[in-house]
PDB file of C-alpha atoms and ligand atoms in Angstrom:
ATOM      1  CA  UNK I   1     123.507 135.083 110.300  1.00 47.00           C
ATOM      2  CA  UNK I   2     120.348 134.152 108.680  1.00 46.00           C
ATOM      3  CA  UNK I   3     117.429 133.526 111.567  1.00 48.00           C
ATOM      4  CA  UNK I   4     115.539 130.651 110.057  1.00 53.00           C
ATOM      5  CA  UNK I   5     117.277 126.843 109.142  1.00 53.00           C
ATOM      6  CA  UNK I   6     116.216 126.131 105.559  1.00 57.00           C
ATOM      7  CA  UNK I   7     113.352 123.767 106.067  1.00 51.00           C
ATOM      8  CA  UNK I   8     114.243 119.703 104.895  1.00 48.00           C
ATOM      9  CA  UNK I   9     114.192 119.396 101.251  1.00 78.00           C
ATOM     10  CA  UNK I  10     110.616 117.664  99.926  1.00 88.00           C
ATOM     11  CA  UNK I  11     109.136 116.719  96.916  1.00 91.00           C
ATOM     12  CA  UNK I  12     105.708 118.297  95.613  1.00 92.00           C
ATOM     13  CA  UNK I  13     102.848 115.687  96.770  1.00 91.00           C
ATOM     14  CA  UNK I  14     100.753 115.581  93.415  1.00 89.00           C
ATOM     15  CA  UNK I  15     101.717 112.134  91.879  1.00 86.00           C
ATOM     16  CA  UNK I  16     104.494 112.352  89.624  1.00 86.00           C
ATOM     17  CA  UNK I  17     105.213 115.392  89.795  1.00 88.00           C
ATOM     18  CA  UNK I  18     109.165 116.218  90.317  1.00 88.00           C
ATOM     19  CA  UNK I  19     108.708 119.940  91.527  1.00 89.00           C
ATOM     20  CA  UNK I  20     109.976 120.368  94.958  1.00 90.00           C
ATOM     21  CA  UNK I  21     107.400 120.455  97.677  1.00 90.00           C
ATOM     22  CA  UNK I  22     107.660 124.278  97.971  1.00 88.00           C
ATOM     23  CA  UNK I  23     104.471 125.205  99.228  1.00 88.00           C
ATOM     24  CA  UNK I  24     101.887 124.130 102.053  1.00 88.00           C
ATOM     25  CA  UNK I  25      98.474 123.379 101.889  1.00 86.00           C
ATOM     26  CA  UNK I  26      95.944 122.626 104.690  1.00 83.00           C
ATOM     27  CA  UNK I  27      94.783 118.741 103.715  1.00 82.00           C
ATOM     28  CA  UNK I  28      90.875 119.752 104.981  1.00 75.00           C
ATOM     29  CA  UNK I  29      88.533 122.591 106.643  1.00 69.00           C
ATOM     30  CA  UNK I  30      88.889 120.516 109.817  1.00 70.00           C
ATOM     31  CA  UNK I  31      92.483 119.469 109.612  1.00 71.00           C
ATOM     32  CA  UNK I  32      94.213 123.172 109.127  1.00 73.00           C
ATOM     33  CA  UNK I  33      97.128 122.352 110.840  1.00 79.00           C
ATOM     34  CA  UNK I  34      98.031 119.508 108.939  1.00 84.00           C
ATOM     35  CA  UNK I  35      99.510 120.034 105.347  1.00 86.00           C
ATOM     36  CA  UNK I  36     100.473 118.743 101.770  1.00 89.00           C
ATOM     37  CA  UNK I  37     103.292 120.035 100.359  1.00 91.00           C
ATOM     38  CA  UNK I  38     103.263 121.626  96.464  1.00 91.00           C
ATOM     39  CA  UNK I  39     104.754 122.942  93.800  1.00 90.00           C
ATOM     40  CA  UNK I  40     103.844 126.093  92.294  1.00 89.00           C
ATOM     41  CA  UNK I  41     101.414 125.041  89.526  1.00 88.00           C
ATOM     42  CA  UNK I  42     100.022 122.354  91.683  1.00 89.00           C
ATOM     43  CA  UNK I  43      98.993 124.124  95.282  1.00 88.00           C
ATOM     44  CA  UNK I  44      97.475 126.899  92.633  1.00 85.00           C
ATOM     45  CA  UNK I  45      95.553 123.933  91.332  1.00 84.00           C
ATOM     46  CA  UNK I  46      94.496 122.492  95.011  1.00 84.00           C
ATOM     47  CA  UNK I  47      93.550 126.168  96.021  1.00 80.00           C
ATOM     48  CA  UNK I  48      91.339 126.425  92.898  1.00 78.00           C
ATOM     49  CA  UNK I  49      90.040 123.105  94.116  1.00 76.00           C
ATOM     50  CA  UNK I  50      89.351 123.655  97.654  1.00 72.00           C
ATOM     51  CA  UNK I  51      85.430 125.207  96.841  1.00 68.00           C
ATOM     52  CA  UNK I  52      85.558 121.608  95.450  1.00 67.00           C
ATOM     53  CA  UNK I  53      87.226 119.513  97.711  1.00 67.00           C
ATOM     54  CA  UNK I  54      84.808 121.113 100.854  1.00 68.00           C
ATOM     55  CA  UNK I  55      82.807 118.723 102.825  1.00 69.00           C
ATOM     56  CA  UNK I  56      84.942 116.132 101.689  1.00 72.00           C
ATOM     57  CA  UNK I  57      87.428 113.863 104.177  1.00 75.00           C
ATOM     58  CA  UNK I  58      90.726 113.488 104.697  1.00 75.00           C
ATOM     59  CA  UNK I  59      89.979 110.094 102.479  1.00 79.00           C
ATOM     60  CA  UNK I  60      87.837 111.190  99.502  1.00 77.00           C
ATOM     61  CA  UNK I  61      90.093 114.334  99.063  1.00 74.00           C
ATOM     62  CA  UNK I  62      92.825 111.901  98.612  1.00 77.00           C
ATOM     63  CA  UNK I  63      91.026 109.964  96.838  1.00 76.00           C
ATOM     64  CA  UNK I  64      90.365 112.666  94.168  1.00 72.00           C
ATOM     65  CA  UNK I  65      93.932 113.536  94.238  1.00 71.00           C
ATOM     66  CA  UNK I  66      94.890 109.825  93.120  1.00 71.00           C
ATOM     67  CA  UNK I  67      92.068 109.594  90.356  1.00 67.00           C
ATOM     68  CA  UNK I  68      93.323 110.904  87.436  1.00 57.00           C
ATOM     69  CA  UNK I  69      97.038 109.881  88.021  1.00 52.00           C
ATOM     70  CA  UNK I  70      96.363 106.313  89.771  1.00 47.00           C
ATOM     71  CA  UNK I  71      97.204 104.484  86.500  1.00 46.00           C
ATOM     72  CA  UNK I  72     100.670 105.635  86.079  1.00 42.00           C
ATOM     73  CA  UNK I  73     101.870 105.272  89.590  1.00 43.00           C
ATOM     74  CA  UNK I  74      99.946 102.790  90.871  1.00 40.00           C
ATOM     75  CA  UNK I  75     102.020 102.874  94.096  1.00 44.00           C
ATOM     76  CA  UNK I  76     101.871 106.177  94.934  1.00 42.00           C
ATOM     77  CA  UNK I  77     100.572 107.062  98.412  1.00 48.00           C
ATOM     78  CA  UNK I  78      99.929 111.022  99.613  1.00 50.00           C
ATOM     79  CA  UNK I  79     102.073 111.492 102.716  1.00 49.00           C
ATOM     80  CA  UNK I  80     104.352 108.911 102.851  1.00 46.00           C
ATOM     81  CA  UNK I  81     107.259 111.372 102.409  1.00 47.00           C
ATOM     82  CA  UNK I  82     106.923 112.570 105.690  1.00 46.00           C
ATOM     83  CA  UNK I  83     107.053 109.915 108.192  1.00 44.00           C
ATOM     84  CA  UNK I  84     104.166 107.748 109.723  1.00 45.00           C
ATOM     85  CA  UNK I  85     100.728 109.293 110.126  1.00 45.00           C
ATOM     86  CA  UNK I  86      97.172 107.981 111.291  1.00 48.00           C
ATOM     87  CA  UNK I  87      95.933 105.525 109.281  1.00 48.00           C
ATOM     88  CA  UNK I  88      94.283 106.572 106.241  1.00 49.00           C
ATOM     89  CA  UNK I  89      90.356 106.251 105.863  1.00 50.00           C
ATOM     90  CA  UNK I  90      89.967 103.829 103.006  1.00 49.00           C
ATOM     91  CA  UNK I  91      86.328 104.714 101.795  1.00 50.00           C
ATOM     92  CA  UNK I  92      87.739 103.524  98.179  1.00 49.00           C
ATOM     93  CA  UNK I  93      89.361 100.626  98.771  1.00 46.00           C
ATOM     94  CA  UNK I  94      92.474 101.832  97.553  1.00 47.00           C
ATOM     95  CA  UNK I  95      94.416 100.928 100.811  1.00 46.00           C
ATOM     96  CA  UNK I  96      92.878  97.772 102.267  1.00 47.00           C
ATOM     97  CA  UNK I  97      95.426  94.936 102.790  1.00 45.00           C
ATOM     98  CA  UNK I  98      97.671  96.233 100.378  1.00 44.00           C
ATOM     99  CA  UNK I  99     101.011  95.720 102.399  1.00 47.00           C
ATOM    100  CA  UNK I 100      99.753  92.205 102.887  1.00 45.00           C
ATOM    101  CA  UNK I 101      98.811  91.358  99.897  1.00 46.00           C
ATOM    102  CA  UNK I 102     101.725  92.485  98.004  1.00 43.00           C
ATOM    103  CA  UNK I 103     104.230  90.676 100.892  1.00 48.00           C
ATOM    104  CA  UNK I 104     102.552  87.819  99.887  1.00 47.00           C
ATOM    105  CA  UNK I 105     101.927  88.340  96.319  1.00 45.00           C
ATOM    106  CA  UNK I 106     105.738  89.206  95.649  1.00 44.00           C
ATOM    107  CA  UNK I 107     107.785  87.645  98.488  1.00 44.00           C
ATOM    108  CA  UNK I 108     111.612  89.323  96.760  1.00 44.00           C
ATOM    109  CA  UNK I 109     110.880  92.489  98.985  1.00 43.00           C
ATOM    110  CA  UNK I 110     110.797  94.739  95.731  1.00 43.00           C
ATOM    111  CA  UNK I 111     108.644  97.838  95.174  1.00 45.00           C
ATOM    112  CA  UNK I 112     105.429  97.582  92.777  1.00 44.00           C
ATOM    113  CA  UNK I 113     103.539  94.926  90.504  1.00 45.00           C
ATOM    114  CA  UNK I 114     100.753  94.836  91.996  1.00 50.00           C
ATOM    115  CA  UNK I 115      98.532  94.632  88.879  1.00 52.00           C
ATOM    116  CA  UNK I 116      95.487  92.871  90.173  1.00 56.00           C
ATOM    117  CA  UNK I 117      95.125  94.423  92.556  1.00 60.00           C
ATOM    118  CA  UNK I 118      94.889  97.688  91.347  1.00 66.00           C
ATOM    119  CA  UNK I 119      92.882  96.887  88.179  1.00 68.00           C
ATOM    120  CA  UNK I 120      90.607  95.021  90.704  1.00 69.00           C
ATOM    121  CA  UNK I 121      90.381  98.911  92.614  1.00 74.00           C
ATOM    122  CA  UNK I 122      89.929 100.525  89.452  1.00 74.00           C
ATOM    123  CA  UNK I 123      87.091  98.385  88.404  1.00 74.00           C
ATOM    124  CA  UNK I 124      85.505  98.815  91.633  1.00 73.00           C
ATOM    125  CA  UNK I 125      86.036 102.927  91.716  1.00 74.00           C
ATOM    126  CA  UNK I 126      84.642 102.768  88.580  1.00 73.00           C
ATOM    127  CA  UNK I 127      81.542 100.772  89.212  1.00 72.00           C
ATOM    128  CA  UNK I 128      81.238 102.864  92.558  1.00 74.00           C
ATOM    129  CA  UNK I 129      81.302 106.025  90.599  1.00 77.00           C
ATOM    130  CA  UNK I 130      78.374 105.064  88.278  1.00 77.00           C
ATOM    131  CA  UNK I 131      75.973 103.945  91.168  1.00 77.00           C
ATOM    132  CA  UNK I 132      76.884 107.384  92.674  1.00 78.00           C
ATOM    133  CA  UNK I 133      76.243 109.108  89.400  1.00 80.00           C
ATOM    134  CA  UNK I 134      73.030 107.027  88.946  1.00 79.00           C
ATOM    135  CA  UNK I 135      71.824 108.477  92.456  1.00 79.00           C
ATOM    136  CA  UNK I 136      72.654 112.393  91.213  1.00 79.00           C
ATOM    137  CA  UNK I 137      70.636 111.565  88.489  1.00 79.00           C
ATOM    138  CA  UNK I 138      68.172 110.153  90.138  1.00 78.00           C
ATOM    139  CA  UNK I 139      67.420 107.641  87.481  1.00 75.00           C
ATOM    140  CA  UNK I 140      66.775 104.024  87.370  1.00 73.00           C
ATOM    141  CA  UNK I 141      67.589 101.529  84.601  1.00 70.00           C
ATOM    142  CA  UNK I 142      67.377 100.927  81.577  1.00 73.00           C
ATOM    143  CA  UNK I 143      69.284 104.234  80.920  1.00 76.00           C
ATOM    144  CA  UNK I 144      69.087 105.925  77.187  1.00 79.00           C
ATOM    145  CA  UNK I 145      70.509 108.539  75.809  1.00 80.00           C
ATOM    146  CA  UNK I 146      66.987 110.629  75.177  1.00 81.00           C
ATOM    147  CA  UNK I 147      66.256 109.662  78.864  1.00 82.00           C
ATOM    148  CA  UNK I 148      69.582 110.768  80.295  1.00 83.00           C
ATOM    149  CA  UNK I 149      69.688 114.022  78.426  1.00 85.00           C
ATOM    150  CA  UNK I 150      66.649 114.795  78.888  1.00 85.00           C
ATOM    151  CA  UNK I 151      67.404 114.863  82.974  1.00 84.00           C
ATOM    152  CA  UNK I 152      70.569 116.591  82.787  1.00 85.00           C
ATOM    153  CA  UNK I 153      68.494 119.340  81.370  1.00 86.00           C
ATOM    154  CA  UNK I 154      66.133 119.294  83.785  1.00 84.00           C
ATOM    155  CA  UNK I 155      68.996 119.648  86.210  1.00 82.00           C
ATOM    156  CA  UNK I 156      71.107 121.966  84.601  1.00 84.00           C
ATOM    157  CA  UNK I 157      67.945 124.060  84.557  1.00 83.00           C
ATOM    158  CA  UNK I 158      67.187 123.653  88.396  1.00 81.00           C
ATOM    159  CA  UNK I 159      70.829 123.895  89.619  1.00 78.00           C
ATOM    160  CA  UNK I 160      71.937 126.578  87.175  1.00 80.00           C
ATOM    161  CA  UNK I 161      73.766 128.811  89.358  1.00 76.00           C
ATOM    162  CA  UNK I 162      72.129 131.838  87.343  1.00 79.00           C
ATOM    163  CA  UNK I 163      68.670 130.504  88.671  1.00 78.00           C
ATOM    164  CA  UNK I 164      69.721 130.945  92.681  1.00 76.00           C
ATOM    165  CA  UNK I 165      71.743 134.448  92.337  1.00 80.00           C
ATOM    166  CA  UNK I 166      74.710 132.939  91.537  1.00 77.00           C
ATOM    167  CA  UNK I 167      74.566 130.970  95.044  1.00 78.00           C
ATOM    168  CA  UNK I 168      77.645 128.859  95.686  1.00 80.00           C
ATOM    169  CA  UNK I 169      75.964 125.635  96.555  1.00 80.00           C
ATOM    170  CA  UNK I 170      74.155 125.555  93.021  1.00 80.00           C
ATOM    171  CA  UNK I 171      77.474 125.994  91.853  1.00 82.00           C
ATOM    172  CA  UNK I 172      78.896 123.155  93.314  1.00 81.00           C
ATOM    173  CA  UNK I 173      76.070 121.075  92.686  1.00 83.00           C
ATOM    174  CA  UNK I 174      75.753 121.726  88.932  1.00 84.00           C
ATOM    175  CA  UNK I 175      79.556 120.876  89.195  1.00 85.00           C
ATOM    176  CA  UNK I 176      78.854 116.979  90.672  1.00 84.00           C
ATOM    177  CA  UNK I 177      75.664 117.123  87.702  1.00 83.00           C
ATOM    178  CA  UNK I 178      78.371 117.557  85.375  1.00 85.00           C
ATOM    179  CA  UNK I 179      80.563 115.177  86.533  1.00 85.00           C
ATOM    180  CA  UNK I 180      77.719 112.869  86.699  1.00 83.00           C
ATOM    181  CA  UNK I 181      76.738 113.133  83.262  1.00 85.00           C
ATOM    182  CA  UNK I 182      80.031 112.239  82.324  1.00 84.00           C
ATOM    183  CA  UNK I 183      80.191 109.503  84.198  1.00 83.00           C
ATOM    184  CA  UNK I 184      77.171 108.241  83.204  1.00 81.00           C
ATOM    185  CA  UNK I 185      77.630 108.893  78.953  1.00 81.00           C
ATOM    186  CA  UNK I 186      81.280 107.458  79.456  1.00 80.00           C
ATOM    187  CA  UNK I 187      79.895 104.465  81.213  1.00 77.00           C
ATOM    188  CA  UNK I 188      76.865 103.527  78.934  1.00 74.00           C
ATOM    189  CA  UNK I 189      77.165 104.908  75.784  1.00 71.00           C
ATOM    190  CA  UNK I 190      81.215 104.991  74.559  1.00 65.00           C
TER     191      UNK I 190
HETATM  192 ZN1   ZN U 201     103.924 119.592  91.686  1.00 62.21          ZN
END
C-alpha cells in the first residue's frame, strides 16, 4: 500500500491560471507555515519574487499578486479555495465592504458585476501608486520630463547596485526607482 493519501485536489492560486495547485509556497518571512498553492511556472515566478516581495505583508504581497491580473477577474480573491481564514488586511482598498456592497448592489445572489466598484479601486490604486512614486522620487510638482529624468539619473547613479558592491538593498531599491519611474512617465506624460 502506498503510505501517504493523495493530498485534496487544488487549483494554482495566481489569478486565472488553470494549472493545478501543485506546489506550496510560504505567503511571508513571518507567516512560514502558512502557504499558497502553485503551479509550476507560477511558484518559480513567486520564488524569483520573494527578494521582492520581503518586508512586505500578508496584504501588500497580495496586493501585488492581484495587480497585473485585477482587470480580468475582478472577483478573484487569494485563498478563498481553502476555507475561511483571518481577515485580510485591506491596505488597498480592494476588500472593504465588498460583500455588502455587492448584496446590495445586485440583490439575485449571482457572482460578479461589480463594475464601480472596482474601477472606483483601480482609480484609487492608481492615484495611490503615483503619490508613492512621487515620494521615491522625492519630487514635488509641476513634474517635467527634463526634471524627472534628470532625478532618475541621479538615483540610478546613487542606488546602482555596482556603486555599493553589488549590495542587495541597492538592488532592491533601484528596483522600486524603476518602478517609480514608470509610474511616474505612465502617469504624466502618455
Ligand atoms: Zn499557475
Amino acid at each position: 500500500m502506498a503510505g501517504e493519501a493523495l493530498p485534496p485536489s487544488r487549483l494554482c492560486d495566481h489569478p486565472g491560471c488553470e494549472g493545478g495547485g501543485d506546489f506550496r509556497a510560504p505567503r511571508s518571512r513571518l507567516e512560514l507555515d502558512r502557504y499558497y498553492w502553485f503551479c509550476l511556472e507560477h511558484v518559480r515566478a513567486y520564488n524569483l519574487a520573494w527578494n521582492y516581495y520581503a518586508g512586505m505583508n500578508e496584504g501588500e504581497i497580495e496586493a501585488e499578486i492581484r495587480r497585473d491580473t485585477v482587470w480580468q477577474r475582478p472577483t478573484w480573491k487569494l485563498g478563498e479555495r481553502h476555507g475561511p481564514g483571518p481577515p485580510i488586511r485591506d491596505h488597498f482598498g480592494f476588500y472593504t465592504g465588498t460583500a455588502q456592497e455587492r448584496a446590495g448592489r445586485r440583490g439575485n445572489g449571482q457572482a460578479g458585476g461589480h463594475a464601480n466598484g472596482h474601477a472606483k479601486d483601480a482609480a484609487a490604486r492608481a492615484a495611490s501608486a503615483r503619490d508613492q512614486a512621487m515620494a521615491v522620487f522625492d519630487l514635488e510638482p509641476p513634474l517635467t520630463p527634463v526634471r524627472l529624468k534628470a532625478r532618475y539619473k541621479t538615483l540610478v547613479k546613487q542606488h546602482h547596485p555596482d556603486a555599493h558592491g553589488g549590495d542587495k538593498a541597492a538592488e532592491e531599491k533601484l528596483k522600486i526607482i524603476n518602478q517609480a519611474y514608470a509610474t511616474l512617465k505612465a502617469s504624466y506624460f502618455n
